PDB file of C-alpha atoms in Angstrom:
ATOM      1  CA  MET A   1     132.518 110.015 164.509  1.00  0.00           C
ATOM      2  CA  PRO A   2     132.304 112.408 167.455  1.00  0.00           C
ATOM      3  CA  THR A   3     128.795 112.728 168.793  1.00  0.00           C
ATOM      4  CA  PRO A   4     127.581 116.298 169.169  1.00  0.00           C
ATOM      5  CA  ALA A   5     126.311 117.290 172.573  1.00  0.00           C
ATOM      6  CA  ARG A   6     122.578 116.825 172.931  1.00  0.00           C
ATOM      7  CA  ARG A   7     120.572 119.941 172.249  1.00  0.00           C
ATOM      8  CA  PRO A   8     119.006 121.575 175.292  1.00  0.00           C
ATOM      9  CA  SER A   9     115.448 120.317 175.587  1.00  0.00           C
ATOM     10  CA  ALA A  10     114.124 123.731 176.545  1.00  0.00           C
ATOM     11  CA  ARG A  11     115.547 125.673 173.591  1.00  0.00           C
ATOM     12  CA  LYS A  12     113.213 127.851 171.566  1.00  0.00           C
ATOM     13  CA  PRO A  13     113.515 128.229 167.786  1.00  0.00           C
ATOM     14  CA  VAL A  14     114.998 131.538 166.722  1.00  0.00           C
ATOM     15  CA  LEU A  15     112.539 131.954 163.903  1.00  0.00           C
ATOM     16  CA  LEU A  16     109.176 130.937 165.264  1.00  0.00           C
ATOM     17  CA  GLY A  17     106.846 129.650 162.604  1.00  0.00           C
ATOM     18  CA  LEU A  18     109.622 128.957 160.095  1.00  0.00           C
ATOM     19  CA  ILE A  19     110.939 125.624 161.352  1.00  0.00           C
ATOM     20  CA  THR A  20     108.582 123.657 159.123  1.00  0.00           C
ATOM     21  CA  ALA A  21     109.734 125.646 156.098  1.00  0.00           C
ATOM     22  CA  LEU A  22     113.362 125.090 157.053  1.00  0.00           C
ATOM     23  CA  ALA A  23     112.851 121.343 157.391  1.00  0.00           C
ATOM     24  CA  ALA A  24     111.009 121.125 154.068  1.00  0.00           C
ATOM     25  CA  GLY A  25     113.116 123.528 152.031  1.00  0.00           C
ATOM     26  CA  LEU A  26     116.639 123.181 153.396  1.00  0.00           C
ATOM     27  CA  LEU A  27     117.156 119.471 153.870  1.00  0.00           C
ATOM     28  CA  GLY A  28     120.784 119.692 152.872  1.00  0.00           C
ATOM     29  CA  PHE A  29     121.399 122.212 155.649  1.00  0.00           C
ATOM     30  CA  VAL A  30     119.713 120.119 158.317  1.00  0.00           C
ATOM     31  CA  SER A  31     121.754 116.969 157.606  1.00  0.00           C
ATOM     32  CA  TYR A  32     125.522 117.475 157.529  1.00  0.00           C
ATOM     33  CA  ARG A  33     126.973 113.995 157.760  1.00  0.00           C
ATOM     34  CA  ALA A  34     129.401 114.742 154.960  1.00  0.00           C
ATOM     35  CA  THR A  35     130.882 117.685 156.827  1.00  0.00           C
ATOM     36  CA  ALA A  36     131.307 116.280 160.332  1.00  0.00           C
ATOM     37  CA  PRO A  37     134.848 116.893 161.660  1.00  0.00           C
ATOM     38  CA  ASP A  38     136.188 113.367 161.077  1.00  0.00           C
ATOM     39  CA  MET A  39     134.598 112.732 157.666  1.00  0.00           C
ATOM     40  CA  PRO A  40     135.714 113.883 154.216  1.00  0.00           C
ATOM     41  CA  ALA A  41     134.397 117.212 153.021  1.00  0.00           C
ATOM     42  CA  SER A  42     132.016 117.049 150.119  1.00  0.00           C
ATOM     43  CA  ASP A  43     133.489 117.607 146.665  1.00  0.00           C
ATOM     44  CA  THR A  44     130.178 119.021 145.519  1.00  0.00           C
ATOM     45  CA  PRO A  45     129.647 122.722 146.226  1.00  0.00           C
ATOM     46  CA  ALA A  46     126.948 123.315 148.787  1.00  0.00           C
ATOM     47  CA  THR A  47     123.850 125.004 147.492  1.00  0.00           C
ATOM     48  CA  ALA A  48     121.592 127.414 149.301  1.00  0.00           C
ATOM     49  CA  ALA A  49     118.767 124.885 149.301  1.00  0.00           C
ATOM     50  CA  THR A  50     118.335 121.352 148.089  1.00  0.00           C
ATOM     51  CA  ALA A  51     114.591 121.494 147.713  1.00  0.00           C
ATOM     52  CA  GLY A  52     113.949 124.772 145.965  1.00  0.00           C
ATOM     53  CA  GLN A  53     114.694 128.432 146.486  1.00  0.00           C
ATOM     54  CA  ASP A  54     112.723 130.393 149.051  1.00  0.00           C
ATOM     55  CA  PRO A  55     113.518 134.127 148.826  1.00  0.00           C
ATOM     56  CA  ASP A  56     111.114 135.002 151.643  1.00  0.00           C
ATOM     57  CA  LEU A  57     112.812 132.556 153.993  1.00  0.00           C
ATOM     58  CA  TYR A  58     116.253 133.838 153.012  1.00  0.00           C
ATOM     59  CA  ARG A  59     115.170 137.375 153.812  1.00  0.00           C
ATOM     60  CA  GLU A  60     114.057 136.222 157.246  1.00  0.00           C
ATOM     61  CA  LEU A  61     117.321 134.378 157.851  1.00  0.00           C
ATOM     62  CA  ALA A  62     119.289 137.431 156.686  1.00  0.00           C
ATOM     63  CA  LYS A  63     117.830 139.293 159.657  1.00  0.00           C
ATOM     64  CA  LEU A  64     120.014 137.162 161.923  1.00  0.00           C
ATOM     65  CA  ALA A  65     122.955 139.349 160.893  1.00  0.00           C
ATOM     66  CA  ARG A  66     123.468 141.679 163.828  1.00  0.00           C
ATOM     67  CA  ARG A  67     125.344 144.472 162.045  1.00  0.00           C
ATOM     68  CA  ASP A  68     126.327 145.752 165.471  1.00  0.00           C
ATOM     69  CA  ALA A  69     129.308 148.113 165.481  1.00  0.00           C
ATOM     70  CA  GLY A  70     130.130 146.919 168.989  1.00  0.00           C
ATOM     71  CA  ASP A  71     130.185 143.227 168.083  1.00  0.00           C
ATOM     72  CA  LYS A  72     133.607 141.987 169.183  1.00  0.00           C
ATOM     73  CA  LEU A  73     133.184 138.738 167.229  1.00  0.00           C
ATOM     74  CA  ALA A  74     132.689 140.394 163.840  1.00  0.00           C
ATOM     75  CA  ARG A  75     134.841 142.106 161.248  1.00  0.00           C
ATOM     76  CA  GLY A  76     133.938 144.327 158.338  1.00  0.00           C
ATOM     77  CA  ARG A  77     131.688 147.310 157.840  1.00  0.00           C
ATOM     78  CA  THR A  78     128.253 147.210 159.433  1.00  0.00           C
ATOM     79  CA  ASP A  79     126.759 148.490 156.174  1.00  0.00           C
ATOM     80  CA  ALA A  80     128.497 145.930 153.945  1.00  0.00           C
ATOM     81  CA  PRO A  81     126.071 144.627 151.304  1.00  0.00           C
ATOM     82  CA  VAL A  82     126.895 140.998 152.173  1.00  0.00           C
ATOM     83  CA  VAL A  83     127.066 139.394 155.608  1.00  0.00           C
ATOM     84  CA  LEU A  84     128.509 135.929 156.153  1.00  0.00           C
ATOM     85  CA  VAL A  85     127.443 134.431 159.480  1.00  0.00           C
ATOM     86  CA  GLU A  86     129.588 131.483 160.526  1.00  0.00           C
ATOM     87  CA  TYR A  87     128.525 128.917 163.126  1.00  0.00           C
ATOM     88  CA  ALA A  88     131.632 127.049 164.245  1.00  0.00           C
ATOM     89  CA  ASP A  89     133.331 125.015 166.952  1.00  0.00           C
ATOM     90  CA  PHE A  90     137.011 125.424 167.868  1.00  0.00           C
ATOM     91  CA  ARG A  91     137.376 121.634 168.030  1.00  0.00           C
ATOM     92  CA  CYS A  92     136.071 121.226 164.480  1.00  0.00           C
ATOM     93  CA  GLY A  93     138.797 120.268 162.014  1.00  0.00           C
ATOM     94  CA  TYR A  94     136.920 121.605 159.004  1.00  0.00           C
ATOM     95  CA  CYS A  95     136.275 124.887 160.786  1.00  0.00           C
ATOM     96  CA  GLY A  96     140.044 125.160 161.116  1.00  0.00           C
ATOM     97  CA  LYS A  97     140.462 124.377 157.437  1.00  0.00           C
ATOM     98  CA  PHE A  98     138.062 127.183 156.530  1.00  0.00           C
ATOM     99  CA  ALA A  99     139.834 129.559 158.934  1.00  0.00           C
ATOM    100  CA  ARG A 100     143.251 128.832 157.456  1.00  0.00           C
ATOM    101  CA  ASP A 101     142.533 128.212 153.771  1.00  0.00           C
ATOM    102  CA  THR A 102     139.487 130.252 152.825  1.00  0.00           C
ATOM    103  CA  GLU A 103     138.716 133.003 155.305  1.00  0.00           C
ATOM    104  CA  PRO A 104     141.955 134.975 154.773  1.00  0.00           C
ATOM    105  CA  GLU A 105     141.200 135.151 151.042  1.00  0.00           C
ATOM    106  CA  LEU A 106     137.650 136.337 151.723  1.00  0.00           C
ATOM    107  CA  ILE A 107     138.955 139.018 154.063  1.00  0.00           C
ATOM    108  CA  LYS A 108     141.496 140.218 151.531  1.00  0.00           C
ATOM    109  CA  ARG A 109     139.096 140.253 148.592  1.00  0.00           C
ATOM    110  CA  TYR A 110     135.821 141.293 150.168  1.00  0.00           C
ATOM    111  CA  VAL A 111     136.079 142.455 153.794  1.00  0.00           C
ATOM    112  CA  ASP A 112     138.884 144.905 153.112  1.00  0.00           C
ATOM    113  CA  SER A 113     136.987 146.348 150.144  1.00  0.00           C
ATOM    114  CA  GLY A 114     133.810 146.882 152.186  1.00  0.00           C
ATOM    115  CA  THR A 115     131.751 144.259 150.353  1.00  0.00           C
ATOM    116  CA  LEU A 116     131.628 141.633 153.104  1.00  0.00           C
ATOM    117  CA  ARG A 117     131.099 141.518 156.836  1.00  0.00           C
ATOM    118  CA  ILE A 118     131.882 138.305 158.744  1.00  0.00           C
ATOM    119  CA  GLU A 119     130.035 137.582 161.965  1.00  0.00           C
ATOM    120  CA  TRP A 120     131.132 134.672 164.143  1.00  0.00           C
ATOM    121  CA  ARG A 121     128.720 132.590 166.190  1.00  0.00           C
ATOM    122  CA  ASN A 122     130.037 130.158 168.776  1.00  0.00           C
ATOM    123  CA  PHE A 123     128.473 126.758 168.123  1.00  0.00           C
ATOM    124  CA  PRO A 124     130.191 124.330 170.526  1.00  0.00           C
ATOM    125  CA  ILE A 125     128.811 120.856 169.929  1.00  0.00           C
ATOM    126  CA  PHE A 126     131.704 118.539 170.831  1.00  0.00           C
ATOM    127  CA  GLY A 127     131.716 118.581 174.591  1.00  0.00           C
ATOM    128  CA  LYS A 128     133.160 120.485 177.513  1.00  0.00           C
ATOM    129  CA  GLU A 129     136.351 121.656 175.802  1.00  0.00           C
ATOM    130  CA  SER A 130     134.347 123.039 172.904  1.00  0.00           C
ATOM    131  CA  GLU A 131     132.243 124.992 175.378  1.00  0.00           C
ATOM    132  CA  ALA A 132     135.325 126.208 177.247  1.00  0.00           C
ATOM    133  CA  ALA A 133     137.024 127.373 174.059  1.00  0.00           C
ATOM    134  CA  ALA A 134     133.879 129.182 172.966  1.00  0.00           C
ATOM    135  CA  ARG A 135     133.649 131.057 176.252  1.00  0.00           C
ATOM    136  CA  ALA A 136     137.371 131.823 176.120  1.00  0.00           C
ATOM    137  CA  SER A 137     137.033 133.292 172.624  1.00  0.00           C
ATOM    138  CA  TRP A 138     134.232 135.525 173.888  1.00  0.00           C
ATOM    139  CA  ALA A 139     136.444 136.590 176.812  1.00  0.00           C
ATOM    140  CA  ALA A 140     139.308 137.419 174.441  1.00  0.00           C
ATOM    141  CA  GLY A 141     136.849 139.536 172.498  1.00  0.00           C
ATOM    142  CA  ARG A 142     136.158 141.619 175.613  1.00  0.00           C
ATOM    143  CA  GLN A 143     139.742 142.827 175.218  1.00  0.00           C
ATOM    144  CA  ASP A 144     139.467 143.206 171.423  1.00  0.00           C
ATOM    145  CA  ARG A 145     141.526 140.075 170.768  1.00  0.00           C
ATOM    146  CA  PHE A 146     138.885 137.658 169.483  1.00  0.00           C
ATOM    147  CA  TRP A 147     140.268 137.358 165.960  1.00  0.00           C
ATOM    148  CA  ALA A 148     143.824 136.924 167.228  1.00  0.00           C
ATOM    149  CA  PHE A 149     142.562 134.191 169.580  1.00  0.00           C
ATOM    150  CA  HIS A 150     140.653 132.649 166.665  1.00  0.00           C
ATOM    151  CA  ARG A 151     143.840 132.591 164.598  1.00  0.00           C
ATOM    152  CA  ALA A 152     145.896 131.037 167.398  1.00  0.00           C
ATOM    153  CA  ALA A 153     143.265 128.399 168.206  1.00  0.00           C
ATOM    154  CA  TYR A 154     142.995 127.324 164.566  1.00  0.00           C
ATOM    155  CA  ALA A 155     146.708 127.359 163.763  1.00  0.00           C
ATOM    156  CA  GLU A 156     147.890 124.061 162.272  1.00  0.00           C
ATOM    157  CA  ASP A 157     150.280 123.429 165.155  1.00  0.00           C
ATOM    158  CA  ALA A 158     147.425 123.966 167.634  1.00  0.00           C
ATOM    159  CA  GLU A 159     145.443 120.931 166.524  1.00  0.00           C
ATOM    160  CA  GLY A 160     145.358 118.090 169.004  1.00  0.00           C
ATOM    161  CA  LYS A 161     146.526 120.153 171.975  1.00  0.00           C
ATOM    162  CA  GLY A 162     143.087 120.457 173.494  1.00  0.00           C
ATOM    163  CA  PHE A 163     141.448 123.346 175.280  1.00  0.00           C
ATOM    164  CA  GLY A 164     142.141 122.834 178.947  1.00  0.00           C
ATOM    165  CA  ALA A 165     142.358 125.874 181.230  1.00  0.00           C
ATOM    166  CA  GLY A 166     146.126 126.186 180.892  1.00  0.00           C
ATOM    167  CA  ARG A 167     145.978 125.838 177.131  1.00  0.00           C
ATOM    168  CA  LEU A 168     143.285 128.506 176.854  1.00  0.00           C
ATOM    169  CA  ARG A 169     145.379 130.914 178.920  1.00  0.00           C
ATOM    170  CA  GLU A 170     148.351 130.221 176.651  1.00  0.00           C
ATOM    171  CA  LEU A 171     146.247 130.893 173.536  1.00  0.00           C
ATOM    172  CA  ALA A 172     145.088 134.151 175.093  1.00  0.00           C
ATOM    173  CA  ARG A 173     148.702 135.104 175.734  1.00  0.00           C
ATOM    174  CA  GLN A 174     149.594 134.287 172.135  1.00  0.00           C
ATOM    175  CA  ALA A 175     146.649 136.393 171.006  1.00  0.00           C
ATOM    176  CA  GLY A 176     147.946 139.423 172.856  1.00  0.00           C
ATOM    177  CA  VAL A 177     145.319 139.519 175.581  1.00  0.00           C
ATOM    178  CA  LYS A 178     146.723 142.049 178.045  1.00  0.00           C
ATOM    179  CA  ASP A 179     144.936 141.151 181.266  1.00  0.00           C
ATOM    180  CA  LEU A 180     145.035 137.380 181.575  1.00  0.00           C
ATOM    181  CA  ASP A 181     143.438 137.347 185.011  1.00  0.00           C
ATOM    182  CA  ARG A 182     140.473 139.295 183.654  1.00  0.00           C
ATOM    183  CA  PHE A 183     140.400 136.887 180.711  1.00  0.00           C
ATOM    184  CA  GLU A 184     140.017 133.945 183.070  1.00  0.00           C
ATOM    185  CA  ARG A 185     137.313 135.713 185.064  1.00  0.00           C
ATOM    186  CA  ASP A 186     135.443 136.617 181.889  1.00  0.00           C
ATOM    187  CA  THR A 187     135.749 133.062 180.563  1.00  0.00           C
ATOM    188  CA  GLY A 188     133.943 131.701 183.601  1.00  0.00           C
ATOM    189  CA  SER A 189     131.393 134.492 183.881  1.00  0.00           C
ATOM    190  CA  PRO A 190     127.617 134.131 183.516  1.00  0.00           C
ATOM    191  CA  GLU A 191     127.828 136.626 180.671  1.00  0.00           C
ATOM    192  CA  ALA A 192     130.114 134.310 178.695  1.00  0.00           C
ATOM    193  CA  VAL A 193     127.856 131.335 179.345  1.00  0.00           C
ATOM    194  CA  ARG A 194     124.830 133.322 178.208  1.00  0.00           C
ATOM    195  CA  ALA A 195     126.508 134.713 175.063  1.00  0.00           C
ATOM    196  CA  VAL A 196     127.624 131.254 173.928  1.00  0.00           C
ATOM    197  CA  ALA A 197     124.216 129.763 174.695  1.00  0.00           C
ATOM    198  CA  GLU A 198     122.485 132.432 172.592  1.00  0.00           C
ATOM    199  CA  ASP A 199     124.739 131.716 169.617  1.00  0.00           C
ATOM    200  CA  ARG A 200     124.202 127.976 169.926  1.00  0.00           C
ATOM    201  CA  GLU A 201     120.445 128.388 170.233  1.00  0.00           C
ATOM    202  CA  GLN A 202     120.434 130.486 167.081  1.00  0.00           C
ATOM    203  CA  ALA A 203     122.299 127.759 165.200  1.00  0.00           C
ATOM    204  CA  TYR A 204     119.926 125.045 166.373  1.00  0.00           C
ATOM    205  CA  GLY A 205     116.996 127.325 165.644  1.00  0.00           C
ATOM    206  CA  ILE A 206     117.823 127.435 161.931  1.00  0.00           C
ATOM    207  CA  GLY A 207     118.366 123.680 161.758  1.00  0.00           C
ATOM    208  CA  ALA A 208     122.174 123.522 161.899  1.00  0.00           C
ATOM    209  CA  THR A 209     123.479 120.229 163.283  1.00  0.00           C
ATOM    210  CA  SER A 210     127.207 120.303 162.494  1.00  0.00           C
ATOM    211  CA  THR A 211     130.073 122.669 161.881  1.00  0.00           C
ATOM    212  CA  PRO A 212     130.996 124.772 160.066  1.00  0.00           C
ATOM    213  CA  SER A 213     127.653 126.133 158.896  1.00  0.00           C
ATOM    214  CA  PHE A 214     127.115 129.470 157.194  1.00  0.00           C
ATOM    215  CA  LEU A 215     124.526 132.007 156.165  1.00  0.00           C
ATOM    216  CA  ILE A 216     125.432 134.336 153.295  1.00  0.00           C
ATOM    217  CA  ASN A 217     122.777 137.035 153.214  1.00  0.00           C
ATOM    218  CA  GLY A 218     120.422 134.435 154.603  1.00  0.00           C
ATOM    219  CA  ARG A 219     121.326 131.610 152.233  1.00  0.00           C
ATOM    220  CA  PRO A 220     122.645 128.567 154.082  1.00  0.00           C
ATOM    221  CA  PHE A 221     125.816 126.706 153.144  1.00  0.00           C
ATOM    222  CA  ALA A 222     127.357 123.719 154.899  1.00  0.00           C
ATOM    223  CA  GLY A 223     130.948 122.624 155.336  1.00  0.00           C
ATOM    224  CA  ALA A 224     134.428 123.867 154.489  1.00  0.00           C
ATOM    225  CA  GLN A 225     133.618 124.052 150.804  1.00  0.00           C
ATOM    226  CA  PRO A 226     136.194 125.169 148.210  1.00  0.00           C
ATOM    227  CA  THR A 227     136.953 128.877 148.276  1.00  0.00           C
ATOM    228  CA  ALA A 228     135.264 129.286 144.892  1.00  0.00           C
ATOM    229  CA  VAL A 229     131.922 128.296 146.408  1.00  0.00           C
ATOM    230  CA  PHE A 230     132.136 131.195 148.848  1.00  0.00           C
ATOM    231  CA  THR A 231     133.437 133.733 146.343  1.00  0.00           C
ATOM    232  CA  GLN A 232     130.643 132.877 143.919  1.00  0.00           C
ATOM    233  CA  ALA A 233     128.019 133.151 146.642  1.00  0.00           C
ATOM    234  CA  ILE A 234     129.397 136.461 147.923  1.00  0.00           C
ATOM    235  CA  GLU A 235     129.592 137.985 144.468  1.00  0.00           C
ATOM    236  CA  ALA A 236     126.086 136.794 143.622  1.00  0.00           C
ATOM    237  CA  ALA A 237     124.741 138.264 146.858  1.00  0.00           C
ATOM    238  CA  ALA A 238     126.553 141.557 146.253  1.00  0.00           C
ATOM    239  CA  ALA A 239     125.170 141.750 142.714  1.00  0.00           C
ATOM    240  CA  GLU A 240     121.677 141.033 144.012  1.00  0.00           C
ATOM    241  CA  GLU A 241     121.969 143.823 146.572  1.00  0.00           C
ATOM    242  CA  ALA A 242     123.250 146.207 143.900  1.00  0.00           C
ATOM    243  CA  ASN A 243     120.282 145.368 141.681  1.00  0.00           C
ATOM    244  CA  VAL A 244     117.871 145.953 144.546  1.00  0.00           C
ATOM    245  CA  GLY A 245     119.482 149.319 145.219  1.00  0.00           C
ATOM    246  CA  SER A 246     119.310 150.326 141.575  1.00  0.00           C
ATOM    247  CA  ALA A 247     115.657 149.332 141.327  1.00  0.00           C
ATOM    248  CA  GLY A 248     114.833 151.555 144.268  1.00  0.00           C
ATOM    249  CA  ASP A 249     116.718 154.603 142.956  1.00  0.00           C
ATOM    250  CA  PRO A 250     114.932 156.443 140.124  1.00  0.00           C
ATOM    251  CA  ALA A 251     118.198 158.151 139.188  1.00  0.00           C
ATOM    252  CA  LYS A 252     119.619 154.784 138.186  1.00  0.00           C
TER     253      LYS A 252
END
């Protein structure tokens, strides 16, 4: 099994004071052996927590959604009632499975209708090529081509070709990146390094140790689970938000 890169020793938890609660209440999210890239995906739908529900913690985790209109690595309305945050690695086979098999259905059913927003977080944990691909995806985003790069990198015929410098330039070309020289400069820039590091630190800060990992309105899910797991979670979160809205509106 590939060994994830060691976490930086100087990283700071994203949610100070909540790490103990995460470790105690979300054990299934901290340990992802069943969803590592070279192991079978679990047949059992992931649950938000394996050791009890914690609405207060979920509300805190939900605050990690940026809802930034200028976020180049997100799609969907900033005011969507549900936000799915995905922590993923371009070298992760199950991340590719989610990108090909599940995400398009979620976009069609929920993003296009305004119910769901998807926010990507680069979480490179499988070495130098993972890091390079993450920075390249960020660079493609500077030219509004992140999602096209994402699609090209996760295409079935792309698996096994690696993410060397020449390959990354080719993926950028396939994605329609106009200025390839700028793309290469951006890929190697301090800004790209910093953006990827911030995403990775956020993932480690909530206890994620493998990819793909998700937050759906703050509720954690692990692995490329069946599409039904995601649709059920999204619909439940949307219904919960609708109920909250109705409770706060005397006219309803």
